[in-house]
């Protein structure tokens, strides 16, 4: 089964840039599009990136997404970190066998 | 704007059936889109349960397929989840969401609008 693996946690200081990776277990992660969701404590997830690198309206351009086929991974980069960015982040994609795959989530701490 | 709202019992006994409903406002389910259920056990990650098209076609997570039924009621503009033979492992926050699914080659399967979620505890 296709799986997406994320680091359990990352931390960075306000104003800095952080990148969260999402690595595919097999095949090519570039075969289907990757989404990224932000989940603040006690709230439902919201989309920050869809179609690998597209931002929904209202999401600041400090958030960007990319795909690296050589490492079979997707990345979410947040620049100019703010304390409000502290949250859990999940990558998610389509798989022909299971339809939907979520990464395990990454806890971002802004300290 | 489009809003989704989950409802149902917050406590279910082991071996019984969990039943939840998602009411959709601001958009007619009959107009299109897939509609899905996702759950999140306390302190853990997200797990897709299944999705339904407005026509009634269903797609389930293989790991839950034997216990899951998702249905749609277009007259009430809502869709529902039934999960049978529940155990403590089914204790979670259950979210409903609208699914944006498209693409002829590379596919997008994205949850673009989420409900606020409802906590369901399985306990006697």
Short mmCIF file of C-alpha atoms in Angstrom, two decimals:
data_model
loop_
_atom_site.label_atom_id
_atom_site.label_comp_id
_atom_site.label_asym_id
_atom_site.label_seq_id
_atom_site.Cartn_x
_atom_site.Cartn_y
_atom_site.Cartn_z
CA UNK A 1 0.00 0.00 0.00
CA UNK A 2 1.09 3.52 -0.80
CA UNK A 3 2.03 5.49 2.32
CA UNK A 4 3.10 9.06 3.04
CA UNK A 5 5.71 9.61 5.76
CA UNK A 6 6.16 12.91 7.58
CA UNK A 7 8.53 13.92 10.41
CA UNK A 8 6.75 13.75 13.74
CA UNK A 9 7.71 17.29 14.70
CA UNK A 10 9.67 20.35 13.60
CA UNK A 11 10.43 23.60 15.36
CA UNK A 12 11.71 26.97 14.32
CA UNK A 13 11.82 30.55 15.51
CA UNK A 14 9.46 33.35 14.49
CA UNK A 15 10.51 35.04 11.27
CA UNK A 16 12.45 32.02 10.04
CA UNK A 17 11.62 29.51 7.31
CA UNK A 18 10.65 25.88 7.91
CA UNK A 19 10.11 23.02 5.48
CA UNK A 20 8.01 19.94 6.22
CA UNK A 21 8.60 16.88 4.08
CA UNK A 22 6.16 14.18 2.96
CA UNK A 23 7.81 11.13 1.41
CA UNK A 24 6.00 8.56 -0.72
CA UNK A 25 6.63 4.89 0.02
CA UNK A 26 6.52 3.61 -3.54
CA UNK A 27 5.74 4.60 -7.07
CA UNK A 28 5.94 8.26 -7.90
CA UNK A 29 4.53 10.91 -5.60
CA UNK A 30 4.28 13.08 -8.70
CA UNK A 31 1.71 10.71 -10.21
CA UNK A 32 -1.11 12.44 -8.35
CA UNK A 33 -1.48 15.78 -6.67
CA UNK A 34 -0.62 16.44 -3.03
CA UNK A 35 -2.61 18.57 -0.62
CA UNK A 36 -1.50 20.05 2.70
CA UNK A 37 -3.85 20.72 5.62
CA UNK A 38 -3.27 22.84 8.71
CA UNK A 39 -4.97 21.80 11.93
CA UNK A 40 -4.85 24.08 14.93
CA UNK A 41 -5.64 22.57 18.36
CA UNK A 42 -9.32 21.86 18.78
CA UNK A 43 -10.18 22.82 15.19
CA UNK A 44 -10.94 21.04 11.96
CA UNK A 45 -8.25 20.88 9.27
CA UNK A 46 -8.13 23.57 6.61
CA UNK A 47 -6.38 23.48 3.25
CA UNK A 48 -3.21 25.51 2.88
CA UNK A 49 -1.97 23.92 -0.37
CA UNK A 50 -3.75 21.91 -3.07
CA UNK A 51 -2.57 20.52 -6.41
CA UNK A 52 1.02 20.34 -5.08
CA UNK A 53 1.59 24.11 -5.01
CA UNK A 54 -1.67 26.05 -5.25
CA UNK A 55 -2.90 28.24 -2.40
CA UNK A 56 -6.61 28.65 -1.68
CA UNK A 57 -7.78 32.24 -1.46
CA UNK A 58 -7.03 33.64 1.96
CA UNK A 59 -3.89 31.57 2.54
CA UNK A 60 -0.87 33.90 2.72
CA UNK A 61 1.91 33.55 0.17
CA UNK A 62 4.24 32.64 3.03
CA UNK A 63 2.95 29.10 2.41
CA UNK A 64 4.29 27.25 -0.62
CA UNK A 65 4.33 23.65 -1.82
CA UNK A 66 6.62 21.70 -4.10
CA UNK A 67 7.38 18.23 -5.40
CA UNK A 68 10.85 16.64 -5.67
CA UNK A 69 10.67 13.58 -7.89
CA UNK A 70 14.28 12.62 -7.16
CA UNK A 71 13.45 12.05 -3.48
CA UNK A 72 9.83 11.07 -4.16
CA UNK A 73 8.68 13.69 -1.73
CA UNK A 74 6.45 16.71 -1.38
CA UNK A 75 7.33 19.68 0.77
CA UNK A 76 5.47 22.44 2.53
CA UNK A 77 7.54 25.55 3.15
CA UNK A 78 6.43 28.31 5.49
CA UNK A 79 8.48 31.49 5.43
CA UNK A 80 8.37 34.42 7.85
CA UNK A 81 7.06 32.14 10.57
CA UNK A 82 4.44 33.53 12.91
CA UNK A 83 3.28 32.10 16.21
CA UNK A 84 -0.15 31.59 14.62
CA UNK A 85 1.43 29.04 12.25
CA UNK A 86 1.94 26.67 15.19
CA UNK A 87 -0.25 23.70 14.30
CA UNK A 88 -0.28 20.15 12.98
CA UNK A 89 0.24 19.80 9.23
CA UNK A 90 -0.91 16.81 7.16
CA UNK A 91 -0.06 15.90 3.59
CA UNK A 92 -2.61 13.89 1.60
CA UNK A 93 -2.83 12.40 -1.85
CA UNK A 94 -4.77 10.05 -4.08
CA UNK A 95 -3.87 6.39 -4.48
CA UNK A 96 -5.48 4.10 -7.05
CA UNK A 97 -5.79 1.26 -4.52
CA UNK A 98 -7.00 2.96 -1.37
CA UNK A 99 -8.21 6.22 -2.95
CA UNK A 100 -7.07 8.47 -0.09
CA UNK A 101 -3.77 8.51 1.80
CA UNK A 102 -2.89 10.86 4.64
CA UNK A 103 0.57 11.40 6.06
CA UNK A 104 0.92 10.87 9.80
CA UNK A 105 1.10 14.59 10.50
CA UNK A 106 3.84 16.96 11.64
CA UNK A 107 3.60 19.13 14.72
CA UNK A 108 5.09 22.55 14.03
CA UNK A 109 6.30 24.48 17.05
CA UNK A 110 7.15 28.15 16.63
CA UNK A 111 9.32 29.18 19.55
CA UNK B 1 -21.00 29.97 1.87
CA UNK B 2 -20.93 26.18 2.02
CA UNK B 3 -21.11 24.75 5.53
CA UNK B 4 -21.15 21.22 6.87
CA UNK B 5 -22.42 20.19 10.29
CA UNK B 6 -22.08 16.75 11.87
CA UNK B 7 -24.63 15.43 14.33
CA UNK B 8 -25.23 12.21 16.21
CA UNK B 9 -24.75 10.47 19.56
CA UNK B 10 -21.57 11.29 21.42
CA UNK B 11 -21.52 7.94 23.21
CA UNK B 12 -21.93 4.51 21.64
CA UNK B 13 -21.73 1.13 23.36
CA UNK B 14 -19.24 -1.50 22.18
CA UNK B 15 -20.59 -3.84 19.48
CA UNK B 16 -23.32 -1.36 18.54
CA UNK B 17 -23.59 0.80 15.41
CA UNK B 18 -22.30 4.36 15.27
CA UNK B 19 -24.58 6.63 13.24
CA UNK B 20 -23.75 10.19 12.20
CA UNK B 21 -25.32 12.68 9.82
CA UNK B 22 -23.74 15.60 7.97
CA UNK B 23 -26.08 18.43 7.04
CA UNK B 24 -24.92 20.57 4.13
CA UNK B 25 -25.98 24.20 3.74
CA UNK B 26 -25.15 26.72 1.05
CA UNK B 27 -24.84 24.08 -1.67
CA UNK B 28 -27.11 21.40 -3.09
CA UNK B 29 -25.61 17.93 -2.82
CA UNK B 30 -27.49 17.04 -6.02
CA UNK B 31 -25.39 19.56 -7.94
CA UNK B 32 -22.26 17.44 -7.71
CA UNK B 33 -19.10 16.76 -5.73
CA UNK B 34 -18.21 13.79 -3.62
CA UNK B 35 -18.85 13.93 0.12
CA UNK B 36 -16.67 12.18 2.66
CA UNK B 37 -16.08 11.11 6.22
CA UNK B 38 -12.72 11.33 8.00
CA UNK B 39 -11.93 10.49 11.62
CA UNK B 40 -9.19 11.34 14.09
CA UNK B 41 -8.60 9.31 17.27
CA UNK B 42 -7.51 11.40 20.26
CA UNK B 43 -3.92 12.55 19.81
CA UNK B 44 -3.56 10.75 16.48
CA UNK B 45 -3.69 11.50 12.77
CA UNK B 46 -6.41 11.66 10.15
CA UNK B 47 -8.00 8.53 8.66
CA UNK B 48 -10.29 8.56 5.64
CA UNK B 49 -13.39 6.43 6.18
CA UNK B 50 -15.18 6.72 2.87
CA UNK B 51 -16.90 8.96 0.34
CA UNK B 52 -20.15 9.09 -1.60
CA UNK B 53 -21.10 10.76 -4.87
CA UNK B 54 -24.38 12.62 -5.12
CA UNK B 55 -25.67 9.78 -7.32
CA UNK B 56 -25.08 7.35 -4.46
CA UNK B 57 -21.85 5.68 -5.61
CA UNK B 58 -19.72 4.85 -2.59
CA UNK B 59 -16.01 4.35 -1.97
CA UNK B 60 -14.66 3.00 1.30
CA UNK B 61 -11.32 2.65 3.05
CA UNK B 62 -10.45 -1.03 2.55
CA UNK B 63 -9.53 -1.35 6.23
CA UNK B 64 -13.06 -0.34 7.30
CA UNK B 65 -15.11 -1.46 4.33
CA UNK B 66 -16.74 -4.45 6.02
CA UNK B 67 -18.24 -2.23 8.74
CA UNK B 68 -19.03 1.03 6.92
CA UNK B 69 -22.11 2.24 5.11
CA UNK B 70 -22.38 5.78 3.73
CA UNK B 71 -25.64 7.02 2.26
CA UNK B 72 -27.00 10.28 0.86
CA UNK B 73 -30.41 11.91 1.21
CA UNK B 74 -30.63 14.63 -1.43
CA UNK B 75 -34.13 15.65 -0.29
CA UNK B 76 -32.70 16.65 3.09
CA UNK B 77 -29.36 17.75 1.62
CA UNK B 78 -27.42 15.51 3.96
CA UNK B 79 -25.33 12.37 3.98
CA UNK B 80 -24.81 9.80 6.68
CA UNK B 81 -22.29 7.37 8.14
CA UNK B 82 -22.96 4.05 9.82
CA UNK B 83 -20.10 2.10 11.40
CA UNK B 84 -21.07 -1.26 12.83
CA UNK B 85 -19.59 -3.44 15.57
CA UNK B 86 -17.70 -0.57 17.15
CA UNK B 87 -14.92 -0.98 19.70
CA UNK B 88 -12.91 1.44 21.78
CA UNK B 89 -10.57 1.81 18.79
CA UNK B 90 -13.38 3.64 16.97
CA UNK B 91 -13.36 6.44 19.55
CA UNK B 92 -12.50 9.56 17.57
CA UNK B 93 -13.53 12.95 16.30
CA UNK B 94 -15.53 12.32 13.15
CA UNK B 95 -15.44 14.95 10.39
CA UNK B 96 -17.52 15.24 7.27
CA UNK B 97 -16.08 17.08 4.29
CA UNK B 98 -16.72 18.02 0.70
CA UNK B 99 -14.43 16.25 -1.74
CA UNK B 100 -13.00 17.88 -4.83
CA UNK B 101 -12.09 14.96 -7.16
CA UNK B 102 -10.91 15.53 -10.70
CA UNK B 103 -8.14 14.89 -13.17
CA UNK B 104 -7.81 12.58 -16.16
CA UNK B 105 -4.14 11.74 -15.69
CA UNK B 106 -2.82 12.99 -12.38
CA UNK B 107 -5.71 13.10 -9.99
CA UNK B 108 -6.74 15.52 -7.29
CA UNK B 109 -8.71 14.11 -4.38
CA UNK B 110 -8.94 16.99 -1.92
CA UNK B 111 -11.10 17.76 1.08
CA UNK B 112 -11.86 21.42 0.49
CA UNK B 113 -14.56 22.17 3.08
CA UNK B 114 -14.78 20.47 6.49
CA UNK B 115 -17.36 20.31 9.23
CA UNK B 116 -16.32 21.24 12.74
CA UNK B 117 -16.20 17.59 13.80
CA UNK B 118 -18.05 15.62 16.44
CA UNK B 119 -16.49 13.51 19.20
CA UNK B 120 -17.76 9.95 19.47
CA UNK B 121 -16.73 7.81 22.42
CA UNK B 122 -17.21 4.05 22.42
CA UNK B 123 -17.73 2.89 25.98
CA UNK B 124 -20.15 0.84 28.03
#
